[in-house]
PDB file of C-alpha atoms in Angstrom:
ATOM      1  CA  UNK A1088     -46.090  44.103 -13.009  1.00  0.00           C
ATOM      2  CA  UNK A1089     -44.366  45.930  -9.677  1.00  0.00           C
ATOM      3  CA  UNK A1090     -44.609  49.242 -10.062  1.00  0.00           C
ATOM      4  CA  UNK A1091     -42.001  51.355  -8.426  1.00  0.00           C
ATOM      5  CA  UNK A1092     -42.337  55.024  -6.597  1.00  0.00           C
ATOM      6  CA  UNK A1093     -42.131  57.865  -8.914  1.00  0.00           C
ATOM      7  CA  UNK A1094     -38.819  60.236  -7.978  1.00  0.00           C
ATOM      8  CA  UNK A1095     -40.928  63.231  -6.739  1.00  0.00           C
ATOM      9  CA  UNK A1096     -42.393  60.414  -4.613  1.00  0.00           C
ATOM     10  CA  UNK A1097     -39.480  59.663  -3.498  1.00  0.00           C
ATOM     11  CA  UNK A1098     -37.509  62.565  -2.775  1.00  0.00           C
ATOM     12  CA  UNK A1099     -40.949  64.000  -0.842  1.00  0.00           C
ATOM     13  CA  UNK A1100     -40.404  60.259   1.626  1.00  0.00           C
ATOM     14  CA  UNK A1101     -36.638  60.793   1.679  1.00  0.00           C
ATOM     15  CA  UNK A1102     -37.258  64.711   2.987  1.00  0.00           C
ATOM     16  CA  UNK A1103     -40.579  63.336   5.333  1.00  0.00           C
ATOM     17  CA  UNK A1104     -37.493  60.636   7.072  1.00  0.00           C
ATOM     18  CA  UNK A1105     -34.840  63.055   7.085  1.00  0.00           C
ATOM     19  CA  UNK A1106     -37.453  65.569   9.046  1.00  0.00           C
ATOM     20  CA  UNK A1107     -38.631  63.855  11.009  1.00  0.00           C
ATOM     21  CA  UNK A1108     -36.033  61.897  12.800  1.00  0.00           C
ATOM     22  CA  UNK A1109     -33.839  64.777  13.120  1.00  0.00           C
ATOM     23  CA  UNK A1110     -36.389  66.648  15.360  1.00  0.00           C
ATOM     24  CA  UNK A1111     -37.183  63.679  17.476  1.00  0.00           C
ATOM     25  CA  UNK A1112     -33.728  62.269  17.868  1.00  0.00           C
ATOM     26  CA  UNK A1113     -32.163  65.858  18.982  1.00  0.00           C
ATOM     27  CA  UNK A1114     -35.290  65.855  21.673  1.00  0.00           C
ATOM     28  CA  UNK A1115     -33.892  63.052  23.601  1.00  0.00           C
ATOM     29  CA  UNK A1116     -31.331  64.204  26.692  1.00  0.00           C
ATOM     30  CA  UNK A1117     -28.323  62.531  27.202  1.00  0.00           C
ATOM     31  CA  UNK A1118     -25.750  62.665  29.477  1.00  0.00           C
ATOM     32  CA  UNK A1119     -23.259  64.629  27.634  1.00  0.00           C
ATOM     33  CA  UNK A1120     -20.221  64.666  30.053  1.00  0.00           C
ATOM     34  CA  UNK A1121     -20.134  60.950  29.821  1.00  0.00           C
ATOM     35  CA  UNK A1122     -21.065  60.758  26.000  1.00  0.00           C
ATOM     36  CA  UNK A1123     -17.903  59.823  24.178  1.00  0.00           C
ATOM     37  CA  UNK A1124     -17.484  63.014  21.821  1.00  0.00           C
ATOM     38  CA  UNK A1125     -17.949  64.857  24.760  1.00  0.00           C
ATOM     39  CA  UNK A1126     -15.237  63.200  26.691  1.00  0.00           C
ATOM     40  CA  UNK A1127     -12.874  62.983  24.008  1.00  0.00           C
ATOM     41  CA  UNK A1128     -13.584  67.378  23.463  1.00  0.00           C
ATOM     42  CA  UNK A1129     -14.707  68.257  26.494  1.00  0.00           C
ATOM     43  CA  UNK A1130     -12.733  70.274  29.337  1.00  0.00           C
ATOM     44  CA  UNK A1131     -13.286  72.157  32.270  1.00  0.00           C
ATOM     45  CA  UNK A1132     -11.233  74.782  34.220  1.00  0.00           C
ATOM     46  CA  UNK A1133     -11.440  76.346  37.761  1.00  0.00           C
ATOM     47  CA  UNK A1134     -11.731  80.134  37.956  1.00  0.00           C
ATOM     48  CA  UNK A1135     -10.466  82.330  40.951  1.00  0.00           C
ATOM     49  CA  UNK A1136     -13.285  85.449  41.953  1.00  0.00           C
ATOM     50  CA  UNK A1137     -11.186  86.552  44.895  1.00  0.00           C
ATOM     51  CA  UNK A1138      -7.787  87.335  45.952  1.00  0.00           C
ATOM     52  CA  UNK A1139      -5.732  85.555  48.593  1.00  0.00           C
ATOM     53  CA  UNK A1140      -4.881  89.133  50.513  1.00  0.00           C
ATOM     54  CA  UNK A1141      -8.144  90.310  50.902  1.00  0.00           C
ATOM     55  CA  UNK A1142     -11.277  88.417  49.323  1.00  0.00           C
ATOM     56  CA  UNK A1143     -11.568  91.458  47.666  1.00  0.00           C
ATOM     57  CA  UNK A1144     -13.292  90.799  43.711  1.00  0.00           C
ATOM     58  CA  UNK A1145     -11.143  90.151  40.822  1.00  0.00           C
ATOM     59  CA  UNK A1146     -11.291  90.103  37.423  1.00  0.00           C
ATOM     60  CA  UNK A1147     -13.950  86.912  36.383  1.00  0.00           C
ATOM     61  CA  UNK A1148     -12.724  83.892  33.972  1.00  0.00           C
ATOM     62  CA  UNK A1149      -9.024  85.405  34.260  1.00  0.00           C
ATOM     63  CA  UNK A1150      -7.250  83.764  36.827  1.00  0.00           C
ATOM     64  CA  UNK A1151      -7.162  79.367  36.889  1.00  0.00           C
ATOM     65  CA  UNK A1152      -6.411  77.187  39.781  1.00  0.00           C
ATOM     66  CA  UNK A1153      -6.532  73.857  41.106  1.00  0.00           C
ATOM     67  CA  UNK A1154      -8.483  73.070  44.237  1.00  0.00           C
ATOM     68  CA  UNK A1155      -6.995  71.207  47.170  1.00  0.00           C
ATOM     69  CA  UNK A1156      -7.368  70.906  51.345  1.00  0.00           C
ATOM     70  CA  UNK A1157      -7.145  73.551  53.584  1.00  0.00           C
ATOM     71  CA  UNK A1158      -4.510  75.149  52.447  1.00  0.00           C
ATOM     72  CA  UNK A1159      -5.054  75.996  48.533  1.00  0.00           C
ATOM     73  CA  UNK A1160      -1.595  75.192  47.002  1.00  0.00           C
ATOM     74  CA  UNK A1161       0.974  74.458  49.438  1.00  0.00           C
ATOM     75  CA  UNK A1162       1.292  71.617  51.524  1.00  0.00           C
ATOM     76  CA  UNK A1163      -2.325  70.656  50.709  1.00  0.00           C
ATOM     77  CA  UNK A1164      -2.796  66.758  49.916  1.00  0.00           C
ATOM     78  CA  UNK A1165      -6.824  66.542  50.192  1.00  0.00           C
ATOM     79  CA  UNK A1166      -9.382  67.038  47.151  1.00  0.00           C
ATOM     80  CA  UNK A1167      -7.377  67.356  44.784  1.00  0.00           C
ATOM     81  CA  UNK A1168      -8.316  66.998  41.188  1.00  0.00           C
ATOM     82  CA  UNK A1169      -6.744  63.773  40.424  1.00  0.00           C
ATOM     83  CA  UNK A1170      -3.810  64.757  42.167  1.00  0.00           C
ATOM     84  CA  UNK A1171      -2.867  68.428  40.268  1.00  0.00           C
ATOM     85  CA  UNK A1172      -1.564  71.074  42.608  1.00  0.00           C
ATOM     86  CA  UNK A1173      -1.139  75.045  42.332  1.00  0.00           C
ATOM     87  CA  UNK A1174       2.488  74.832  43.965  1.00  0.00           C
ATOM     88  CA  UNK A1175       3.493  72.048  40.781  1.00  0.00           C
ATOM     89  CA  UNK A1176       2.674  73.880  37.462  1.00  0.00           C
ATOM     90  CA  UNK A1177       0.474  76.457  35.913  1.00  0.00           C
ATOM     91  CA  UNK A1178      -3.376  76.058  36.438  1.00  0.00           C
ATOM     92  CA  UNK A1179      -4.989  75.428  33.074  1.00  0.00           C
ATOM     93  CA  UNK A1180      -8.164  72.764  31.685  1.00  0.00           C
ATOM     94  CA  UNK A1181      -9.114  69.495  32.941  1.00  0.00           C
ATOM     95  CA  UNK A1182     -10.093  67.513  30.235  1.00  0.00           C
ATOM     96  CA  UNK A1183     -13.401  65.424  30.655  1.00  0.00           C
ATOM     97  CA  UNK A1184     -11.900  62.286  30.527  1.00  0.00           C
ATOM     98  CA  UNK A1185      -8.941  62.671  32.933  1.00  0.00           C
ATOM     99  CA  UNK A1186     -10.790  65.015  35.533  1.00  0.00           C
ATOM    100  CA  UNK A1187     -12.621  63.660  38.672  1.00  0.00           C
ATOM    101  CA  UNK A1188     -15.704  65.761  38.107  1.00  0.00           C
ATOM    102  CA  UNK A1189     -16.503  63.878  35.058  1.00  0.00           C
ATOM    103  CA  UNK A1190     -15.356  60.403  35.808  1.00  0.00           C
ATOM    104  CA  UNK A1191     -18.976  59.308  36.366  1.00  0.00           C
ATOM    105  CA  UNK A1192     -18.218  58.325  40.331  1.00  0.00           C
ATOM    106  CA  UNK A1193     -19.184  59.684  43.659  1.00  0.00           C
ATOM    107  CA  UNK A1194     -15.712  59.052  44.579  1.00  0.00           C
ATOM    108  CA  UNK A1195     -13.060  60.256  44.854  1.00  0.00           C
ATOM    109  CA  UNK A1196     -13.799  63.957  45.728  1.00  0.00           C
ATOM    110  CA  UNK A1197     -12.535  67.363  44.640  1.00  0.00           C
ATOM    111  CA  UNK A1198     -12.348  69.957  47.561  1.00  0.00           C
ATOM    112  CA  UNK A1199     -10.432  73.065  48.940  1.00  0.00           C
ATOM    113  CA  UNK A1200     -11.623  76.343  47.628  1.00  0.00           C
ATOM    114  CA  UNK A1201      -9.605  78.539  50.654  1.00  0.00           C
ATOM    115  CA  UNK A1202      -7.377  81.627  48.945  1.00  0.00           C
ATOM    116  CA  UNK A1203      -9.243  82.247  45.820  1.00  0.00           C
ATOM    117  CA  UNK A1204     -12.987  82.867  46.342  1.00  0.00           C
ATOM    118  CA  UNK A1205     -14.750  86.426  46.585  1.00  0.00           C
ATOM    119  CA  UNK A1206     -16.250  87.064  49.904  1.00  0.00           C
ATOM    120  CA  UNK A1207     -20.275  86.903  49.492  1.00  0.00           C
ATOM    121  CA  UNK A1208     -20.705  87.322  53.068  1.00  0.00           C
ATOM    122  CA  UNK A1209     -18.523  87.785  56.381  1.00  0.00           C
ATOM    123  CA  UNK A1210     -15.219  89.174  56.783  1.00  0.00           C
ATOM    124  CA  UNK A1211     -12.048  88.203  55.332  1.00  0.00           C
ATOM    125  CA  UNK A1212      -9.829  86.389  58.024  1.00  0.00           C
ATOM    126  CA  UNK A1213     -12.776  85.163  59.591  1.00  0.00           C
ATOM    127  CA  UNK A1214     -15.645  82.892  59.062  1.00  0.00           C
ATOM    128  CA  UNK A1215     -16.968  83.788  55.283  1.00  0.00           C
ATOM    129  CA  UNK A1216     -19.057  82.403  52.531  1.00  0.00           C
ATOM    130  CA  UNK A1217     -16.794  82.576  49.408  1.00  0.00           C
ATOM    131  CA  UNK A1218     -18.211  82.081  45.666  1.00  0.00           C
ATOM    132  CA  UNK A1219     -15.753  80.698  42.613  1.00  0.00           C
ATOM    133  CA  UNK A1220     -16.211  79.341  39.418  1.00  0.00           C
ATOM    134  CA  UNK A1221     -15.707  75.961  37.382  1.00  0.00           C
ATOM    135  CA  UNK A1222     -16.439  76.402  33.547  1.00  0.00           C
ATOM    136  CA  UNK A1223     -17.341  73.166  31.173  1.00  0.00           C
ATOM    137  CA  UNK A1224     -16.298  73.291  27.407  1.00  0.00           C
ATOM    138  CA  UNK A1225     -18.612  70.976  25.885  1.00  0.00           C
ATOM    139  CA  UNK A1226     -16.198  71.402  22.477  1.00  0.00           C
ATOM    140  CA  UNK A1227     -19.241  71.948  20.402  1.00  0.00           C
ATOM    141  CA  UNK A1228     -22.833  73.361  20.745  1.00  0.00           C
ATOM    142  CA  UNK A1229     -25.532  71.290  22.480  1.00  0.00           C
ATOM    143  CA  UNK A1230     -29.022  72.266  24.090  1.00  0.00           C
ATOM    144  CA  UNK A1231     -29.078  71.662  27.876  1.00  0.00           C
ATOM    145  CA  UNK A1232     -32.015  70.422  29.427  1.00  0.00           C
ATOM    146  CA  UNK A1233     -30.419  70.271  32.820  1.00  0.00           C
ATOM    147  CA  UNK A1234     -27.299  70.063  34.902  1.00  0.00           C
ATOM    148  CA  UNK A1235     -26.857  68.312  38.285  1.00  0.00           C
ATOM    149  CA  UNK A1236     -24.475  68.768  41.155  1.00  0.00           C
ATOM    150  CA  UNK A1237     -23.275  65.548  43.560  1.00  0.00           C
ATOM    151  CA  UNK A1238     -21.964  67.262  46.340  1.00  0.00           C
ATOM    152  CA  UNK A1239     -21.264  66.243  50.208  1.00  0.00           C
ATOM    153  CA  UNK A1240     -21.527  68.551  53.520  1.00  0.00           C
ATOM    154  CA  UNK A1241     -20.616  67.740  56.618  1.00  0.00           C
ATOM    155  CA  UNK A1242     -18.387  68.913  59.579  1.00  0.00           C
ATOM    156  CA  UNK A1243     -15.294  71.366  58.286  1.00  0.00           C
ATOM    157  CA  UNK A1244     -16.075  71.007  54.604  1.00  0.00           C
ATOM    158  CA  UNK A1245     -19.242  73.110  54.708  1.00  0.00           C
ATOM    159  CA  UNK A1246     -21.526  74.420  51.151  1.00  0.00           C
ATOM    160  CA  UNK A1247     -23.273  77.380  52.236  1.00  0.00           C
ATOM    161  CA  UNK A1248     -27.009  77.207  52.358  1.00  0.00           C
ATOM    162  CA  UNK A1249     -28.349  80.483  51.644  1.00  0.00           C
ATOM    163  CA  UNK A1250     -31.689  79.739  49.481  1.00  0.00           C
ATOM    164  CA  UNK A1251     -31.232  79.791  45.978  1.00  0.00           C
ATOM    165  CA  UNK A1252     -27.447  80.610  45.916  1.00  0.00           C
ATOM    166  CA  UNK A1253     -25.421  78.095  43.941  1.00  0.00           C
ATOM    167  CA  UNK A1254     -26.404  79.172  40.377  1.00  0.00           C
ATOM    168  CA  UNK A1255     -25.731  77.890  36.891  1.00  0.00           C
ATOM    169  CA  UNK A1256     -25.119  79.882  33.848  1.00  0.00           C
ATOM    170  CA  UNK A1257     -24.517  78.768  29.839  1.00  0.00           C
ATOM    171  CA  UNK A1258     -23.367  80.836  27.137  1.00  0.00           C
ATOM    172  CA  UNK A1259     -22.350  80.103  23.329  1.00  0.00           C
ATOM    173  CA  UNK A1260     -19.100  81.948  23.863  1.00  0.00           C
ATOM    174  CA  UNK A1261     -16.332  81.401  26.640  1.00  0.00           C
ATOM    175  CA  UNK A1262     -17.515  83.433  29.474  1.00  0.00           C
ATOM    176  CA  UNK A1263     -15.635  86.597  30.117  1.00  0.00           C
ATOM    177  CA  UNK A1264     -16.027  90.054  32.229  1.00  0.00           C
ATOM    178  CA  UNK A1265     -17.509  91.513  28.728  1.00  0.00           C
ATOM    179  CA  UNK A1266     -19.425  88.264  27.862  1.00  0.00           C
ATOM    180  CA  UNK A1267     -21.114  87.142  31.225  1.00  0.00           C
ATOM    181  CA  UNK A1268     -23.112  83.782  30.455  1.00  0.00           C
ATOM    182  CA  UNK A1269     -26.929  83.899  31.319  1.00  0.00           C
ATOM    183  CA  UNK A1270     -28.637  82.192  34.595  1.00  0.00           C
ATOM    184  CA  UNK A1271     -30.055  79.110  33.823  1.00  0.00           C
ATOM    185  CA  UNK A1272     -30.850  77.920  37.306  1.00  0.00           C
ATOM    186  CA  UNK A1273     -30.164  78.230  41.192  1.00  0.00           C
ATOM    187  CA  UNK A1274     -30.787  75.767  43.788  1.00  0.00           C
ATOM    188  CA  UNK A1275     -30.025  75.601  47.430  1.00  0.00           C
ATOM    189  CA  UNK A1276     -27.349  72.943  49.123  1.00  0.00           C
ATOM    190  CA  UNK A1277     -28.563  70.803  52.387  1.00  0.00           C
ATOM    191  CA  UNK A1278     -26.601  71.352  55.627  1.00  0.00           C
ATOM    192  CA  UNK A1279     -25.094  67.976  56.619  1.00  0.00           C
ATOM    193  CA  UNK A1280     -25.906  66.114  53.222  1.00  0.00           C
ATOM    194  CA  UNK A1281     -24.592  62.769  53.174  1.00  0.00           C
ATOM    195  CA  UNK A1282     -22.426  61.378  50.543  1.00  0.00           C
ATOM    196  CA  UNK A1283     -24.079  61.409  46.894  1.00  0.00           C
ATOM    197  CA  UNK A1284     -26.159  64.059  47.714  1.00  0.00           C
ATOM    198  CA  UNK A1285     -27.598  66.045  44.478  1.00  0.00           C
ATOM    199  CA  UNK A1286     -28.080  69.217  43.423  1.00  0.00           C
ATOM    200  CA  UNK A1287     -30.499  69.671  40.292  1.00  0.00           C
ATOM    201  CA  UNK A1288     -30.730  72.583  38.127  1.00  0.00           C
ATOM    202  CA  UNK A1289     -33.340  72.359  35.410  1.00  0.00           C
ATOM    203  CA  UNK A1290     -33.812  76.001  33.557  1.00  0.00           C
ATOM    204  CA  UNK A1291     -35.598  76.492  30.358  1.00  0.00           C
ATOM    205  CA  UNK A1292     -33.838  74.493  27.378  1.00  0.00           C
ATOM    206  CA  UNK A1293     -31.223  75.970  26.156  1.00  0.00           C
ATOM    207  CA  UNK A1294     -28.488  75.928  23.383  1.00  0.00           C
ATOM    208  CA  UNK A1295     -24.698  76.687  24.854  1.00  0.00           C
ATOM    209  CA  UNK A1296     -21.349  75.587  24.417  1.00  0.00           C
ATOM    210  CA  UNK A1297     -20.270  76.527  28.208  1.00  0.00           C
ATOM    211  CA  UNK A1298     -21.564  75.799  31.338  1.00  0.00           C
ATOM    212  CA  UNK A1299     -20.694  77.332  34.130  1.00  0.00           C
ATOM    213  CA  UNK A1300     -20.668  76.747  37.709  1.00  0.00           C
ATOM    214  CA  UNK A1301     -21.100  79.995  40.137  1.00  0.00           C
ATOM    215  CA  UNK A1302     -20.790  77.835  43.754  1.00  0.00           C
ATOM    216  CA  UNK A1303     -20.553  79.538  47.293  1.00  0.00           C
ATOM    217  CA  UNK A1304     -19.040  77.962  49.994  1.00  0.00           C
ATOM    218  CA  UNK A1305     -18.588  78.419  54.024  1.00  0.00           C
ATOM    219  CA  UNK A1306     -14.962  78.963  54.416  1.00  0.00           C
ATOM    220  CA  UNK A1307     -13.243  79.455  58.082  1.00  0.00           C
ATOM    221  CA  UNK A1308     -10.570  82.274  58.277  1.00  0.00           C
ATOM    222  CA  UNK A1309      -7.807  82.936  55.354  1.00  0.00           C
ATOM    223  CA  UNK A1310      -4.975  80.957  55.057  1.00  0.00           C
ATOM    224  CA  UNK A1311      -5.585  77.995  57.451  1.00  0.00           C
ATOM    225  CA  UNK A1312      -8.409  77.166  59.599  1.00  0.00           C
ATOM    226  CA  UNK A1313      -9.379  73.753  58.440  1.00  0.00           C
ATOM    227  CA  UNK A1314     -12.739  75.067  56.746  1.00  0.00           C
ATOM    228  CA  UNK A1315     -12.473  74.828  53.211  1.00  0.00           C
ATOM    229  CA  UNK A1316     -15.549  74.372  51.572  1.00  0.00           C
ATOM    230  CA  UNK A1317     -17.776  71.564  50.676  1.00  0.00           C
ATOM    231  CA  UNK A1318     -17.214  68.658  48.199  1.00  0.00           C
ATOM    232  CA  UNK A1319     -17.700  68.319  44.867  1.00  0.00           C
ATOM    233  CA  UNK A1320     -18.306  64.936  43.595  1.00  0.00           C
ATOM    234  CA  UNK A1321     -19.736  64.847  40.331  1.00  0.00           C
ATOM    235  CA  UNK A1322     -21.013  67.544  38.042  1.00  0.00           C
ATOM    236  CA  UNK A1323     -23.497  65.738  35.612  1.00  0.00           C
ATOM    237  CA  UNK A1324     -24.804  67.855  32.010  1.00  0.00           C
ATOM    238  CA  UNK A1325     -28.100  66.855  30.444  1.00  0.00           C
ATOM    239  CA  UNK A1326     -28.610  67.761  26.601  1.00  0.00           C
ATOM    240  CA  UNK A1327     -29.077  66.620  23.516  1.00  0.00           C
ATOM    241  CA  UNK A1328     -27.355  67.810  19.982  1.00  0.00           C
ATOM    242  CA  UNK A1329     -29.550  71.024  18.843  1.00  0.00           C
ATOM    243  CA  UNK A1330     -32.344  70.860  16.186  1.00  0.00           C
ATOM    244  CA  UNK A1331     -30.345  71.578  13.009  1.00  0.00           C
ATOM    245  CA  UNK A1332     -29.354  74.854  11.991  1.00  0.00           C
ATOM    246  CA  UNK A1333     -31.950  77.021   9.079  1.00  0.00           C
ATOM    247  CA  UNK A1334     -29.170  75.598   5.927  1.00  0.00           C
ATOM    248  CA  UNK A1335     -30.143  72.318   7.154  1.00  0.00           C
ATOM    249  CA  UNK A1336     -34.042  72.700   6.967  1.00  0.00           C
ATOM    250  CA  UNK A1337     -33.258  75.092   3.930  1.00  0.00           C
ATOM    251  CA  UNK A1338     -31.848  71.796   2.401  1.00  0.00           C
ATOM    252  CA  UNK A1339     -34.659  69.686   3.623  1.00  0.00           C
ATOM    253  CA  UNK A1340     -37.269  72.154   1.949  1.00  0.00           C
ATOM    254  CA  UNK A1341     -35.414  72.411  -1.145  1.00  0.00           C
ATOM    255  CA  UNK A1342     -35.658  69.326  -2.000  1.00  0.00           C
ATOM    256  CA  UNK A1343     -39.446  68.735  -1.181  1.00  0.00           C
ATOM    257  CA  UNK A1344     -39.662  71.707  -3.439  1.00  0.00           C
ATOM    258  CA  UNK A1345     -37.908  70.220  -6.209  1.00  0.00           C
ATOM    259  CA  UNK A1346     -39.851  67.265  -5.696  1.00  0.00           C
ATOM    260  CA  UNK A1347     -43.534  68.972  -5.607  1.00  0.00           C
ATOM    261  CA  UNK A1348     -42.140  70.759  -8.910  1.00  0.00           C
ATOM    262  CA  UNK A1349     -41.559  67.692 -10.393  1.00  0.00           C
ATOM    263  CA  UNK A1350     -45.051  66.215  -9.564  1.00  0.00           C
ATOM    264  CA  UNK A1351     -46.531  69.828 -10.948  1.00  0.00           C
ATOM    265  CA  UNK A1352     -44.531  69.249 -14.324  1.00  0.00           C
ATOM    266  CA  UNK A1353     -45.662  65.593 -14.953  1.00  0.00           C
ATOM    267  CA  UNK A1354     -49.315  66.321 -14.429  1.00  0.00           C
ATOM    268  CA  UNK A1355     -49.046  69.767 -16.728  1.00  0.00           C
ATOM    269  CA  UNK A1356     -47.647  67.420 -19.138  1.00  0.00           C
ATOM    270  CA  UNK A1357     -50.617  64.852 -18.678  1.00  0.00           C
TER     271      UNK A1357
END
C-alpha cells in the first residue's frame, strides 16, 4: 500500500518551500524601471536647487521643472522630456512609462538644466557648476542593489567632473528639507564621453521607495550662453522586491510550529 505524508510532514515541506524560495527569489536584481509594475507605478520629477536671479539655494524637493536647451523654458526646443516645456503648463511627475529617462534607449536625450540649479562652484552670470535634482517613485518598496547613469559630454553640453560629485541618495519616504534621503553612492563623469557613456553607482543594498539623483553640471553664464549642461540619456535602477516583512516569517514559523506540535502530540500519544 502507498503511504502518504503525515500533515505535520507536510505543513513542515510546505513552510521549508515557502522559505526558501522567498529568500532566494528576492536576491535576484532586476531592472526595476523597465519591470512592468514599475512602469505602470513608477514616476519621476525634476527638482529646482537654485533660483533663476541669483543661483542662490532654495528650498530642496519644493520647486518642479522640466528641462530643455539653453534657455530653460522659453523658446527652448532641445532636450526636452518628450517634448514638455516650463512656458506650457505646470511642472509636475513623469511617469515611467511616458518619460525618456525610462524608455530603455540611449536616444533621444533629456538636457538643459540653465535657470534652476544651485551654484556649487563659480559665479552666477558666469561660467558655474550648478547641482539639481531628479527623484524616482518606484510606487512601492524595493531593495536597490545599484543604479546607473547613461549620460553624454561633449562640446557646450558639459557634466562637471569634479571626483566623486554626482551622488545618489534613497529614502523610504519622499525626500524633503526635513527628510533628506541617505547617500548611497557618488561617482565621477568623463570629460568628452561619447554617446552611451555610463555612470555606475553601486552602494551597500538597500531598501527605499525613492531614488534620487543629486547631478552637477558645467553651465556657461545665466540666462543664455549656449552651455547648459550635459545629457542625460538613461537612468537605469537595479533591485529586487525586499525579503518579506517579520508578519510574513511570523506566518512561516507559525506554522512549522503548529506542525512540530503536531508531530510532539502523535508520538506522546504513541
Amino acid at each position: 500500500m502507498k503511504k502518504t505524508k503525515s500533515l505535520p510532514t507536510l505543513i513542515l515541506a510546505i513552510s521549508g518551500c515557502l522559505l526558501a524560495s522567498t529568500v532566494c527569489v528576492a536576491q535576484t536584481p532586476i531592472n526595476l524601471t523597465q519591470d512592468l509594475t514599475v512602469q505602470a507605478s513608477g514616476a519621476y520629477a525634476y527638482y529646482a536647487r537654485g533660483t533663476a536671479a541669483s543661483g542662490a539655494a532654495i528650498t530642496p524637493f519644493e520647486t518642479m521643472f522640466y528641462p530643455g536647451g539653453s534657455l530653460h523654458g522659453g523658446n527652448a526646443e532641445t532636450g526636452l522630456d518628450n517634448g514638455r516645456k516650463d512656458s506650457e503648463s505646470t511642472p509636475g511627475p513623469i511617469s515611467f512609462g511616458s518619460g525618456y529617462l525610462t524608455d530603455g534607449e540611449n536616444a533621444p536625450f533629456v538636457q538643459g538644466w540653465v535657470n534652476i540649479e544651485e551654484i556649487v562652484s563659480g559665479t552666477h552670470g558666469a561660467t558655474h557648476d550648478g547641482s539639481f535634482n531628479i527623484v524616482f517613485d518606484l510606487g512601492k518598496t524595493y531593495t536597490i542593489t545599484s543604479v546607473v547613469i547613461t549620460y553624454q559630454d561633449y562640446s557646450g553640453q558639459r557634466w562637471t567632473t569634479t571626483v566623486g560629485i554626482q551622488k545618489i541618495y534613497t529614502s523610504i519616504e519622499a525626500p524633503s528639507a526635513t527628510n533628506a534621503p541617505v547617500l548611497f553612492d557618488s561617482a565621477t563623469a568623463v570629460n568628452n564621453a561619447p554617446s552611451g557613456s555610463q555612470l555606475s553607482f553601486v552602494g551597500t543594498a538597500i531598501d527605499a521607495r525613492y531614488v534620487t539623483l543629486e547631478l552637477v553640471m558645467a553651465l556657461g553664464a545665466n540666462p543664455n550662453s549656449g552651455a547648459s549642461g550635459g545629457r542625460i540619456q538613461e537612468v537605469t535602477i537595479m533591485g529586487y522586491t525586499p525579503v518579506p516583512e517579520s508578519s510574513t516569517f511570523a506566518f512561516i514559523g507559525g506554522m512549522s510550529a503548529l506542525a512540530l506540535g503536531l508531530m510532539k502530540n502523535r508520538l506522546v500519544r504513541k
